[in-house]
Amino acid sequence: MPGDALSQDPAELRRRIDSSKAHPARVYDVFLGGKDHYPADRNAAAAGLAANPRGYLDVRHNRDFLRRAVTALSREDGIRQYLDIGTGLPTAENVHQIAQRTAPESRVVYVDNDPVVLAHARALLTSGPEGRTDYIDADLKNPAHILEQAAKTLDFDQPIALCLVAILHFVEDEEAYPIVRELIDALPSGSRIVLSHLTEDLNPENIRAVQRTYTERGFTFVLRSKADVERFFTENGLEPVEPGVVPVHHWRADDAAPVPEQPEPAYLAGLEDIEKVRYRDINDVTDADINVYAGVGRKG
């Protein structure tokens, strides 16, 4: 059960954590200015930033796409249930906070397999009294288990938004497409799929340099073309929501991304480059900065 994951023995949890190897969820946490990572994660993020000095824009705009997509689904489409797989570490504006701002009754199930995320998962379980949040300690590669556990919180007779945000590029083709098919097949009509994915279509030199830094650290890192990303929609009979699959910063970018509160200049000057990215305004983005496609699909 979701609740059982949070009752896991602390000693067992510590045993599962390998702080010597970088983990995607924790590297993402570094770029978002979090504190729940290890030197290996920080080193991987710093190497990625050195390979592509404006690569933080991919991470930050990916997160802002999630904000815009969930806001649109909640306000415009009346979606009240969300299954967020590859949740990552708790940060500002988690899915339930975005959705429940519009619809307090919204229900959200978070899924991740990083024990560090599990250790901090209680921060994700802060639903208002009208809604509900739960956390499943599970791997994307076991969709049947995810669906079984999610059904304890979500009503699979009502539309659900499946969020696969910046996770599928860590899965090889032979697994990625069948996994997504199994998940979508279980969703009722009217459900939505929120998806983002790294690509080498847009600025190949930059992202290939980043890819090298991560594959050297043992990550699976699959850069898919626009056509390959669109396959996740077309092969599952999904109707693309306007504007379709587009570079992430172009997906309904009517609302400017929030600008982080700025520290004192002297403090900022003393930070390492990887620490400064959390304070940067990402609204100066150009097409030459982005290596992420994003889209939302509707199940008929």
mmCIF file of C-alpha atoms in Angstrom:
data_model
loop_
_atom_site.group_PDB
_atom_site.id
_atom_site.type_symbol
_atom_site.label_atom_id
_atom_site.label_comp_id
_atom_site.label_asym_id
_atom_site.label_seq_id
_atom_site.Cartn_x
_atom_site.Cartn_y
_atom_site.Cartn_z
ATOM 1 C CA MET A 1 0.000 0.000 0.000
ATOM 2 C CA PRO A 2 1.166 3.576 -0.510
ATOM 3 C CA GLY A 3 1.159 4.182 3.218
ATOM 4 C CA ASP A 4 3.324 1.115 3.794
ATOM 5 C CA ALA A 5 6.133 2.679 1.776
ATOM 6 C CA LEU A 6 6.405 5.503 4.275
ATOM 7 C CA SER A 7 6.647 3.117 7.216
ATOM 8 C CA GLN A 8 9.766 1.433 5.838
ATOM 9 C CA ASP A 9 12.457 0.816 8.443
ATOM 10 C CA PRO A 10 14.962 3.728 8.457
ATOM 11 C CA ALA A 11 17.913 1.323 8.540
ATOM 12 C CA GLU A 12 16.579 -0.481 5.458
ATOM 13 C CA LEU A 13 16.055 2.840 3.736
ATOM 14 C CA ARG A 14 19.637 3.872 4.441
ATOM 15 C CA ARG A 15 20.846 0.526 3.097
ATOM 16 C CA ARG A 16 19.076 1.188 -0.197
ATOM 17 C CA ILE A 17 20.692 4.591 -0.696
ATOM 18 C CA ASP A 18 23.907 4.499 -2.731
ATOM 19 C CA SER A 19 25.350 7.957 -2.208
ATOM 20 C CA SER A 20 28.413 7.116 -4.298
ATOM 21 C CA LYS A 21 26.452 7.143 -7.561
ATOM 22 C CA ALA A 22 24.466 10.018 -9.052
ATOM 23 C CA HIS A 23 20.715 9.521 -9.397
ATOM 24 C CA PRO A 24 18.536 11.453 -11.891
ATOM 25 C CA ALA A 25 16.059 12.621 -9.236
ATOM 26 C CA ARG A 26 18.855 14.031 -7.099
ATOM 27 C CA VAL A 27 20.706 15.648 -10.027
ATOM 28 C CA TYR A 28 17.410 17.350 -10.912
ATOM 29 C CA ASP A 29 17.196 18.487 -7.288
ATOM 30 C CA VAL A 30 20.594 20.184 -7.614
ATOM 31 C CA PHE A 31 19.425 22.231 -10.614
ATOM 32 C CA LEU A 32 16.231 23.239 -8.817
ATOM 33 C CA GLY A 33 18.164 24.488 -5.805
ATOM 34 C CA GLY A 34 17.209 21.662 -3.463
ATOM 35 C CA LYS A 35 19.242 20.309 -0.571
ATOM 36 C CA ASP A 36 18.502 16.586 -0.729
ATOM 37 C CA HIS A 37 21.422 15.282 -2.756
ATOM 38 C CA TYR A 38 24.971 13.971 -2.405
ATOM 39 C CA PRO A 39 28.383 15.043 -3.759
ATOM 40 C CA ALA A 40 28.080 12.540 -6.631
ATOM 41 C CA ASP A 41 24.805 14.176 -7.706
ATOM 42 C CA ARG A 42 26.279 17.645 -7.369
ATOM 43 C CA ASN A 43 29.324 16.627 -9.392
ATOM 44 C CA ALA A 44 27.122 15.195 -12.144
ATOM 45 C CA ALA A 45 25.035 18.382 -12.255
ATOM 46 C CA ALA A 46 28.164 20.557 -12.312
ATOM 47 C CA ALA A 47 29.620 18.478 -15.153
ATOM 48 C CA GLY A 48 26.376 18.814 -17.088
ATOM 49 C CA LEU A 49 26.402 22.570 -16.544
ATOM 50 C CA ALA A 50 30.034 22.790 -17.673
ATOM 51 C CA ALA A 51 29.130 20.896 -20.854
ATOM 52 C CA ASN A 52 26.144 23.175 -21.494
ATOM 53 C CA PRO A 53 26.299 26.383 -19.419
ATOM 54 C CA ARG A 54 22.659 27.237 -20.145
ATOM 55 C CA GLY A 55 21.465 23.692 -19.635
ATOM 56 C CA TYR A 56 19.705 24.701 -16.423
ATOM 57 C CA LEU A 57 17.077 26.249 -18.694
ATOM 58 C CA ASP A 58 16.041 22.748 -19.802
ATOM 59 C CA VAL A 59 15.475 21.707 -16.197
ATOM 60 C CA ARG A 60 13.756 24.870 -15.036
ATOM 61 C CA HIS A 61 11.520 25.167 -18.125
ATOM 62 C CA ASN A 62 10.624 21.502 -17.856
ATOM 63 C CA ARG A 63 9.408 22.167 -14.324
ATOM 64 C CA ASP A 64 7.522 25.256 -15.465
ATOM 65 C CA PHE A 65 5.836 23.222 -18.212
ATOM 66 C CA LEU A 66 4.492 20.926 -15.504
ATOM 67 C CA ARG A 67 3.090 23.966 -13.700
ATOM 68 C CA ARG A 68 1.410 25.282 -16.847
ATOM 69 C CA ALA A 69 0.066 21.891 -17.924
ATOM 70 C CA VAL A 70 -1.451 20.973 -14.553
ATOM 71 C CA THR A 71 -2.935 24.445 -14.224
ATOM 72 C CA ALA A 72 -4.557 24.134 -17.672
ATOM 73 C CA LEU A 73 -5.880 20.636 -17.001
ATOM 74 C CA SER A 74 -7.348 21.689 -13.691
ATOM 75 C CA ARG A 75 -8.862 25.007 -14.787
ATOM 76 C CA GLU A 76 -9.903 24.267 -18.355
ATOM 77 C CA ASP A 77 -10.500 20.519 -18.496
ATOM 78 C CA GLY A 78 -11.757 19.750 -15.020
ATOM 79 C CA ILE A 79 -9.156 17.045 -14.338
ATOM 80 C CA ARG A 80 -9.211 16.137 -10.653
ATOM 81 C CA GLN A 81 -6.867 13.128 -10.548
ATOM 82 C CA TYR A 82 -3.142 12.905 -11.291
ATOM 83 C CA LEU A 83 -0.654 10.034 -11.445
ATOM 84 C CA ASP A 84 2.853 11.544 -11.393
ATOM 85 C CA ILE A 85 5.520 8.934 -12.181
ATOM 86 C CA GLY A 86 9.138 9.915 -11.661
ATOM 87 C CA THR A 87 8.120 12.522 -9.137
ATOM 88 C CA GLY A 88 11.573 13.468 -7.919
ATOM 89 C CA LEU A 89 12.307 15.183 -4.663
ATOM 90 C CA PRO A 90 9.712 17.524 -3.183
ATOM 91 C CA THR A 91 10.180 21.076 -4.378
ATOM 92 C CA ALA A 92 8.158 24.248 -4.705
ATOM 93 C CA GLU A 93 4.924 23.797 -6.627
ATOM 94 C CA ASN A 94 4.424 20.046 -6.529
ATOM 95 C CA VAL A 95 1.520 18.704 -8.602
ATOM 96 C CA HIS A 96 -0.976 18.582 -5.745
ATOM 97 C CA GLN A 97 -0.243 22.177 -4.778
ATOM 98 C CA ILE A 98 -0.840 23.351 -8.351
ATOM 99 C CA ALA A 99 -3.995 21.291 -8.859
ATOM 100 C CA GLN A 100 -5.540 21.947 -5.464
ATOM 101 C CA ARG A 101 -5.114 25.683 -5.862
ATOM 102 C CA THR A 102 -7.865 25.477 -8.492
ATOM 103 C CA ALA A 103 -9.697 22.387 -7.235
ATOM 104 C CA PRO A 104 -9.079 21.532 -3.554
ATOM 105 C CA GLU A 105 -10.680 18.116 -4.031
ATOM 106 C CA SER A 106 -7.959 16.966 -6.449
ATOM 107 C CA ARG A 107 -6.225 13.650 -5.772
ATOM 108 C CA VAL A 108 -2.586 12.996 -6.642
ATOM 109 C CA VAL A 109 -0.504 9.820 -6.494
ATOM 110 C CA TYR A 110 3.260 10.278 -6.669
ATOM 111 C CA VAL A 111 5.584 7.471 -7.809
ATOM 112 C CA ASP A 112 9.368 7.218 -7.564
ATOM 113 C CA ASN A 113 11.960 4.525 -6.898
ATOM 114 C CA ASP A 114 14.742 6.618 -5.350
ATOM 115 C CA PRO A 115 14.967 5.866 -1.613
ATOM 116 C CA VAL A 116 16.030 9.467 -0.991
ATOM 117 C CA VAL A 117 12.734 10.609 -2.512
ATOM 118 C CA LEU A 118 10.946 8.116 -0.283
ATOM 119 C CA ALA A 119 12.762 9.498 2.752
ATOM 120 C CA HIS A 120 11.332 12.935 1.991
ATOM 121 C CA ALA A 121 7.967 11.813 0.642
ATOM 122 C CA ARG A 122 5.991 13.070 3.629
ATOM 123 C CA ALA A 123 6.507 16.553 2.200
ATOM 124 C CA LEU A 124 4.400 15.410 -0.758
ATOM 125 C CA LEU A 125 1.559 14.246 1.468
ATOM 126 C CA THR A 126 0.322 17.688 2.446
ATOM 127 C CA SER A 127 -3.044 17.619 0.739
ATOM 128 C CA GLY A 128 -5.795 19.920 1.883
ATOM 129 C CA PRO A 129 -8.669 18.195 3.693
ATOM 130 C CA GLU A 130 -10.875 17.997 0.586
ATOM 131 C CA GLY A 131 -8.314 16.184 -1.561
ATOM 132 C CA ARG A 132 -5.748 13.460 -1.062
ATOM 133 C CA THR A 133 -2.147 12.629 -1.917
ATOM 134 C CA ASP A 134 -0.321 9.311 -1.721
ATOM 135 C CA TYR A 135 3.163 8.058 -2.543
ATOM 136 C CA ILE A 136 4.131 4.742 -4.144
ATOM 137 C CA ASP A 137 7.684 3.441 -3.856
ATOM 138 C CA ALA A 138 7.907 1.790 -7.272
ATOM 139 C CA ASP A 139 9.784 1.682 -10.566
ATOM 140 C CA LEU A 140 8.328 2.923 -13.863
ATOM 141 C CA LYS A 141 9.426 -0.424 -15.307
ATOM 142 C CA ASN A 142 6.737 -2.167 -13.237
ATOM 143 C CA PRO A 143 3.576 -0.453 -14.510
ATOM 144 C CA ALA A 144 1.239 -3.225 -13.313
ATOM 145 C CA HIS A 145 2.324 -2.654 -9.714
ATOM 146 C CA ILE A 146 1.957 1.111 -10.078
ATOM 147 C CA LEU A 147 -1.556 0.777 -11.460
ATOM 148 C CA GLU A 148 -2.588 -1.675 -8.751
ATOM 149 C CA GLN A 149 -1.397 0.618 -5.971
ATOM 150 C CA ALA A 150 -2.678 3.820 -7.584
ATOM 151 C CA ALA A 151 -6.182 2.356 -7.762
ATOM 152 C CA LYS A 152 -6.316 2.517 -3.965
ATOM 153 C CA THR A 153 -6.368 6.313 -4.204
ATOM 154 C CA LEU A 154 -7.537 7.161 -7.718
ATOM 155 C CA ASP A 155 -10.857 6.269 -9.331
ATOM 156 C CA PHE A 156 -10.043 4.583 -12.653
ATOM 157 C CA ASP A 157 -13.606 5.150 -13.824
ATOM 158 C CA GLN A 158 -12.924 8.907 -13.945
ATOM 159 C CA PRO A 159 -10.333 10.808 -16.036
ATOM 160 C CA ILE A 160 -6.758 10.784 -14.768
ATOM 161 C CA ALA A 161 -3.789 12.874 -15.895
ATOM 162 C CA LEU A 162 -0.721 10.653 -16.253
ATOM 163 C CA CYS A 163 2.431 12.763 -15.806
ATOM 164 C CA LEU A 164 5.590 11.364 -17.421
ATOM 165 C CA VAL A 165 7.736 14.460 -17.148
ATOM 166 C CA ALA A 166 11.452 14.139 -17.964
ATOM 167 C CA ILE A 167 11.571 10.429 -17.156
ATOM 168 C CA LEU A 168 11.269 8.447 -20.395
ATOM 169 C CA HIS A 169 14.722 9.451 -21.635
ATOM 170 C CA PHE A 170 16.077 7.187 -18.862
ATOM 171 C CA VAL A 171 14.395 4.151 -20.464
ATOM 172 C CA GLU A 172 15.478 2.304 -23.621
ATOM 173 C CA ASP A 173 13.061 1.958 -26.568
ATOM 174 C CA GLU A 174 12.307 -1.735 -26.064
ATOM 175 C CA GLU A 175 10.907 -0.937 -22.615
ATOM 176 C CA ALA A 176 9.686 2.658 -22.920
ATOM 177 C CA TYR A 177 6.968 2.226 -25.542
ATOM 178 C CA PRO A 178 5.378 -0.915 -24.010
ATOM 179 C CA ILE A 179 5.422 0.678 -20.543
ATOM 180 C CA VAL A 180 3.600 3.762 -21.747
ATOM 181 C CA ARG A 181 1.119 1.605 -23.682
ATOM 182 C CA GLU A 182 0.301 -0.442 -20.574
ATOM 183 C CA LEU A 183 -0.228 2.671 -18.470
ATOM 184 C CA ILE A 184 -2.420 4.417 -21.044
ATOM 185 C CA ASP A 185 -4.485 1.287 -21.710
ATOM 186 C CA ALA A 186 -5.513 1.310 -18.050
ATOM 187 C CA LEU A 187 -6.753 4.907 -18.118
ATOM 188 C CA PRO A 188 -10.405 5.765 -18.784
ATOM 189 C CA SER A 189 -11.681 7.872 -21.664
ATOM 190 C CA GLY A 190 -11.069 11.580 -21.160
ATOM 191 C CA SER A 191 -7.735 11.040 -19.432
ATOM 192 C CA ARG A 192 -4.697 13.129 -20.299
ATOM 193 C CA ILE A 193 -0.994 12.377 -20.679
ATOM 194 C CA VAL A 194 1.504 15.097 -19.746
ATOM 195 C CA LEU A 195 4.884 14.250 -21.233
ATOM 196 C CA SER A 196 8.280 15.879 -21.704
ATOM 197 C CA HIS A 197 11.459 14.396 -23.143
ATOM 198 C CA LEU A 198 15.045 15.342 -23.973
ATOM 199 C CA THR A 199 15.996 15.497 -27.659
ATOM 200 C CA GLU A 200 18.989 16.148 -29.876
ATOM 201 C CA ASP A 201 16.812 17.660 -32.630
ATOM 202 C CA LEU A 202 17.092 21.223 -31.445
ATOM 203 C CA ASN A 203 20.671 21.879 -30.307
ATOM 204 C CA PRO A 204 22.539 18.604 -30.800
ATOM 205 C CA GLU A 205 26.050 19.716 -29.877
ATOM 206 C CA ASN A 206 25.017 20.988 -26.443
ATOM 207 C CA ILE A 207 22.867 18.063 -25.427
ATOM 208 C CA ARG A 208 25.270 15.404 -26.724
ATOM 209 C CA ALA A 209 27.958 16.890 -24.498
ATOM 210 C CA VAL A 210 25.585 16.603 -21.550
ATOM 211 C CA GLN A 211 24.655 13.070 -22.580
ATOM 212 C CA ARG A 212 28.318 12.043 -22.441
ATOM 213 C CA THR A 213 28.754 13.375 -18.909
ATOM 214 C CA TYR A 214 25.780 11.345 -17.676
ATOM 215 C CA THR A 215 26.373 8.104 -19.568
ATOM 216 C CA GLU A 216 29.913 8.107 -18.150
ATOM 217 C CA ARG A 217 28.220 7.992 -14.738
ATOM 218 C CA GLY A 218 26.125 4.986 -15.657
ATOM 219 C CA PHE A 219 22.842 6.689 -16.638
ATOM 220 C CA THR A 220 20.667 5.419 -19.450
ATOM 221 C CA PHE A 221 20.172 8.578 -21.501
ATOM 222 C CA VAL A 222 18.080 8.237 -24.676
ATOM 223 C CA LEU A 223 17.666 11.358 -26.811
ATOM 224 C CA ARG A 224 14.547 10.948 -28.962
ATOM 225 C CA SER A 225 13.507 12.875 -32.057
ATOM 226 C CA LYS A 226 10.205 14.701 -32.314
ATOM 227 C CA ALA A 227 8.777 11.797 -34.297
ATOM 228 C CA ASP A 228 9.911 9.363 -31.607
ATOM 229 C CA VAL A 229 8.348 11.496 -28.875
ATOM 230 C CA GLU A 230 5.130 11.790 -30.881
ATOM 231 C CA ARG A 231 5.001 7.981 -31.046
ATOM 232 C CA PHE A 232 4.090 7.932 -27.352
ATOM 233 C CA PHE A 233 0.923 9.766 -28.397
ATOM 234 C CA THR A 234 0.094 8.427 -31.856
ATOM 235 C CA GLU A 235 0.701 4.734 -31.112
ATOM 236 C CA ASN A 236 -1.725 4.961 -28.203
ATOM 237 C CA GLY A 237 -4.510 6.740 -30.059
ATOM 238 C CA LEU A 238 -4.098 9.994 -28.150
ATOM 239 C CA GLU A 239 -5.377 13.262 -29.533
ATOM 240 C CA PRO A 240 -2.693 15.952 -29.187
ATOM 241 C CA VAL A 241 -3.789 19.030 -27.245
ATOM 242 C CA GLU A 242 -2.822 22.331 -28.877
ATOM 243 C CA PRO A 243 -0.061 23.269 -29.633
ATOM 244 C CA GLY A 244 1.027 19.621 -29.954
ATOM 245 C CA VAL A 245 4.541 18.381 -29.243
ATOM 246 C CA VAL A 246 6.749 21.478 -29.198
ATOM 247 C CA PRO A 247 9.934 22.753 -27.553
ATOM 248 C CA VAL A 248 9.087 22.957 -23.868
ATOM 249 C CA HIS A 249 9.258 26.751 -23.559
ATOM 250 C CA HIS A 250 6.679 27.115 -26.364
ATOM 251 C CA TRP A 251 3.960 25.003 -24.752
ATOM 252 C CA ARG A 252 1.299 27.597 -23.852
ATOM 253 C CA ALA A 253 3.920 30.031 -22.677
ATOM 254 C CA ASP A 254 1.455 32.839 -22.025
ATOM 255 C CA ASP A 255 2.408 33.095 -18.374
ATOM 256 C CA ALA A 256 5.978 34.160 -17.660
ATOM 257 C CA ALA A 257 7.913 31.802 -15.423
ATOM 258 C CA PRO A 258 8.158 33.069 -11.849
ATOM 259 C CA VAL A 259 11.393 34.907 -11.053
ATOM 260 C CA PRO A 260 13.187 33.621 -7.940
ATOM 261 C CA GLU A 261 13.719 36.033 -5.088
ATOM 262 C CA GLN A 262 17.233 37.417 -5.400
ATOM 263 C CA PRO A 263 19.827 37.227 -2.600
ATOM 264 C CA GLU A 264 22.320 39.957 -1.757
ATOM 265 C CA PRO A 265 24.857 40.438 -4.584
ATOM 266 C CA ALA A 266 27.799 39.638 -2.291
ATOM 267 C CA TYR A 267 26.219 36.331 -1.311
ATOM 268 C CA LEU A 268 25.463 35.463 -4.930
ATOM 269 C CA ALA A 269 29.007 36.273 -6.007
ATOM 270 C CA GLY A 270 30.374 33.780 -3.499
ATOM 271 C CA LEU A 271 28.391 30.842 -4.840
ATOM 272 C CA GLU A 272 29.621 28.192 -7.241
ATOM 273 C CA ASP A 273 28.093 28.231 -10.725
ATOM 274 C CA ILE A 274 25.850 25.245 -9.995
ATOM 275 C CA GLU A 275 24.481 27.064 -6.923
ATOM 276 C CA LYS A 276 23.687 30.225 -8.860
ATOM 277 C CA VAL A 277 21.279 28.616 -11.330
ATOM 278 C CA ARG A 278 18.428 28.480 -8.807
ATOM 279 C CA TYR A 279 18.344 32.290 -8.742
ATOM 280 C CA ARG A 280 18.418 32.935 -12.475
ATOM 281 C CA ASP A 281 15.478 34.387 -14.354
ATOM 282 C CA ILE A 282 14.607 31.839 -17.041
ATOM 283 C CA ASN A 283 12.451 34.186 -19.104
ATOM 284 C CA ASP A 284 15.486 35.145 -21.220
ATOM 285 C CA VAL A 285 15.326 31.717 -22.885
ATOM 286 C CA THR A 286 15.886 31.360 -26.635
ATOM 287 C CA ASP A 287 15.355 28.428 -28.990
ATOM 288 C CA ALA A 288 19.118 27.857 -28.919
ATOM 289 C CA ASP A 289 18.919 27.012 -25.213
ATOM 290 C CA ILE A 290 16.317 24.253 -25.195
ATOM 291 C CA ASN A 291 16.620 20.489 -25.738
ATOM 292 C CA VAL A 292 13.251 19.304 -24.431
ATOM 293 C CA TYR A 293 9.999 18.516 -26.226
ATOM 294 C CA ALA A 294 6.725 18.684 -24.320
ATOM 295 C CA GLY A 295 3.131 17.864 -25.067
ATOM 296 C CA VAL A 296 -0.236 16.860 -23.660
ATOM 297 C CA GLY A 297 -2.498 14.223 -25.197
ATOM 298 C CA ARG A 298 -6.134 13.296 -24.634
ATOM 299 C CA LYS A 299 -7.472 9.755 -24.573
ATOM 300 C CA GLY A 300 -10.726 9.506 -26.491
#
